[in-house]
Amino acid sequence: MIGTPRVHHRVTDSTNERAKELADAGAPHGTLVTADEQHAGRGRQGRTWTAPPGSAVLMSLILRDLDERHALLPLAAAVAVCEACEEVGPRVKWPNDVWIDGRKVAGILIEGRPQEGWAVLGIGVNVTTEAFPPELAEIATSLRLAGQNTTAATVLADLLAGLGRWIDAPPDAVLEAWRSRDALKGERVRWADGEGIADGIDDSGALRVQTDDGPVTLDAGEVHLLI
Ligand code: BTN
């Protein structure tokens, strides 16, 4: 069952690190690691993830028996996050940042050992954060700042229920739900080697972009958008 057993840390370095250790030691599918505070929270592309103590959902879920049917897991996880904060109009910035009014409220980092059949799905959601450090002030938000008065415990419960629905959902359903929340469609995007207008995702989850030289598709594992 998703979320059971659960290991909660008052403080840890990174719930993804703790979950990877547990997965390596044989912890079952659905094992959940949570924390009130992380001092070395990890983000995508080597970035860090910070949140004031007690203000965020900080969770990592061990998933086993993943196969090609789960190729859209990063997108499915973003849809589950959106459903936990639907009342404040979440959108997904490809591939799986969740934005409210153009500011990031949640991030997803999937790590693992596919060859050993497991992955760790790490999710951070800013819930009651009232203020961000200067470098994040213009680009981050929280559910409270966006007008959703809730608690981290409630968001975690809703998120786990959503993940239970979406992790094994058919790809067509994941794509449809993701596309209905696409934050970038029609927007100008830039990456290291080019720029253009985002034109949705193809059925593999790659971002389609119309450039001056014609259409291109960007793979989330290889390309980092500079926005
Ligand atoms: C990103 O947007 O760059 C991904 C951020 C993922 C942050 C979460 S917080 C819980 C889990 N533990 C980590 O160290 N990272 C993820």
mmCIF file of C-alpha atoms in Angstrom, residues 122-198:
data_model
loop_
_atom_site.group_PDB
_atom_site.id
_atom_site.type_symbol
_atom_site.label_atom_id
_atom_site.label_comp_id
_atom_site.label_asym_id
_atom_site.label_seq_id
_atom_site.Cartn_x
_atom_site.Cartn_y
_atom_site.Cartn_z
ATOM 1 C CA GLY A 122 10.728 12.512 -3.978
ATOM 2 C CA ILE A 123 8.262 15.379 -3.731
ATOM 3 C CA GLY A 124 8.506 18.720 -1.980
ATOM 4 C CA VAL A 125 5.430 20.962 -1.652
ATOM 5 C CA ASN A 126 5.566 24.389 -0.033
ATOM 6 C CA VAL A 127 2.459 24.455 2.162
ATOM 7 C CA THR A 128 2.518 27.067 4.954
ATOM 8 C CA THR A 129 5.655 28.999 4.010
ATOM 9 C CA GLU A 130 5.028 32.715 4.556
ATOM 10 C CA ALA A 131 8.277 34.111 3.176
ATOM 11 C CA PHE A 132 11.115 32.871 1.011
ATOM 12 C CA PRO A 133 14.787 33.895 0.988
ATOM 13 C CA PRO A 134 15.563 36.740 -1.435
ATOM 14 C CA GLU A 135 16.829 34.440 -4.194
ATOM 15 C CA LEU A 136 13.505 32.554 -4.223
ATOM 16 C CA ALA A 137 11.111 35.373 -3.397
ATOM 17 C CA GLU A 138 10.192 36.096 -7.030
ATOM 18 C CA ILE A 139 9.999 32.503 -8.235
ATOM 19 C CA ALA A 140 8.543 30.433 -5.383
ATOM 20 C CA THR A 141 5.184 30.321 -3.655
ATOM 21 C CA SER A 142 3.323 28.220 -1.101
ATOM 22 C CA LEU A 143 -0.229 26.978 -0.898
ATOM 23 C CA ARG A 144 -0.886 29.435 1.945
ATOM 24 C CA LEU A 145 0.433 32.393 -0.041
ATOM 25 C CA ALA A 146 -1.735 31.244 -2.961
ATOM 26 C CA GLY A 147 -4.822 31.191 -0.716
ATOM 27 C CA GLN A 148 -5.214 27.501 0.147
ATOM 28 C CA ASN A 149 -5.440 27.259 3.937
ATOM 29 C CA THR A 150 -4.350 23.762 4.708
ATOM 30 C CA THR A 151 -1.725 21.811 6.590
ATOM 31 C CA ALA A 152 1.209 19.719 5.461
ATOM 32 C CA ALA A 153 -0.513 16.637 6.935
ATOM 33 C CA THR A 154 -3.656 17.211 4.870
ATOM 34 C CA VAL A 155 -1.682 17.819 1.683
ATOM 35 C CA LEU A 156 0.382 14.682 2.305
ATOM 36 C CA ALA A 157 -2.770 12.582 2.767
ATOM 37 C CA ASP A 158 -4.331 13.989 -0.423
ATOM 38 C CA LEU A 159 -1.085 13.531 -2.318
ATOM 39 C CA LEU A 160 -0.729 9.884 -1.295
ATOM 40 C CA ALA A 161 -4.320 9.215 -2.369
ATOM 41 C CA GLY A 162 -3.601 10.878 -5.708
ATOM 42 C CA LEU A 163 -0.387 8.926 -6.207
ATOM 43 C CA GLY A 164 -2.365 5.762 -5.517
ATOM 44 C CA ARG A 165 -4.633 6.691 -8.429
ATOM 45 C CA TRP A 166 -2.005 7.964 -10.860
ATOM 46 C CA ILE A 167 1.125 5.809 -10.519
ATOM 47 C CA ASP A 168 -0.451 2.869 -12.354
ATOM 48 C CA ALA A 169 -2.874 4.896 -14.470
ATOM 49 C CA PRO A 170 -2.998 4.223 -18.236
ATOM 50 C CA PRO A 171 -0.627 6.478 -20.232
ATOM 51 C CA ASP A 172 -3.520 8.045 -22.177
ATOM 52 C CA ALA A 173 -5.141 9.210 -18.957
ATOM 53 C CA VAL A 174 -1.851 10.606 -17.610
ATOM 54 C CA LEU A 175 -1.207 12.492 -20.855
ATOM 55 C CA GLU A 176 -4.706 13.960 -20.935
ATOM 56 C CA ALA A 177 -4.547 15.090 -17.287
ATOM 57 C CA TRP A 178 -1.055 16.546 -17.742
ATOM 58 C CA ARG A 179 -1.946 18.358 -20.970
ATOM 59 C CA SER A 180 -4.944 20.017 -19.338
ATOM 60 C CA ARG A 181 -2.525 21.633 -16.846
ATOM 61 C CA ASP A 182 0.320 22.548 -19.218
ATOM 62 C CA ALA A 183 1.803 25.863 -18.044
ATOM 63 C CA LEU A 184 4.074 26.351 -21.062
ATOM 64 C CA LYS A 185 1.859 25.735 -24.090
ATOM 65 C CA GLY A 186 2.180 28.748 -26.371
ATOM 66 C CA GLU A 187 4.930 30.278 -24.222
ATOM 67 C CA ARG A 188 8.469 31.101 -25.341
ATOM 68 C CA VAL A 189 11.003 28.697 -23.834
ATOM 69 C CA ARG A 190 14.812 28.683 -23.919
ATOM 70 C CA TRP A 191 17.372 25.988 -23.322
ATOM 71 C CA ALA A 192 21.170 25.751 -23.745
ATOM 72 C CA ASP A 193 20.998 25.165 -27.507
ATOM 73 C CA GLY A 194 17.925 27.003 -28.644
ATOM 74 C CA GLU A 195 14.587 28.663 -28.094
ATOM 75 C CA GLY A 196 11.081 28.559 -29.455
ATOM 76 C CA ILE A 197 7.412 28.327 -28.604
ATOM 77 C CA ALA A 198 6.319 25.360 -26.482
#
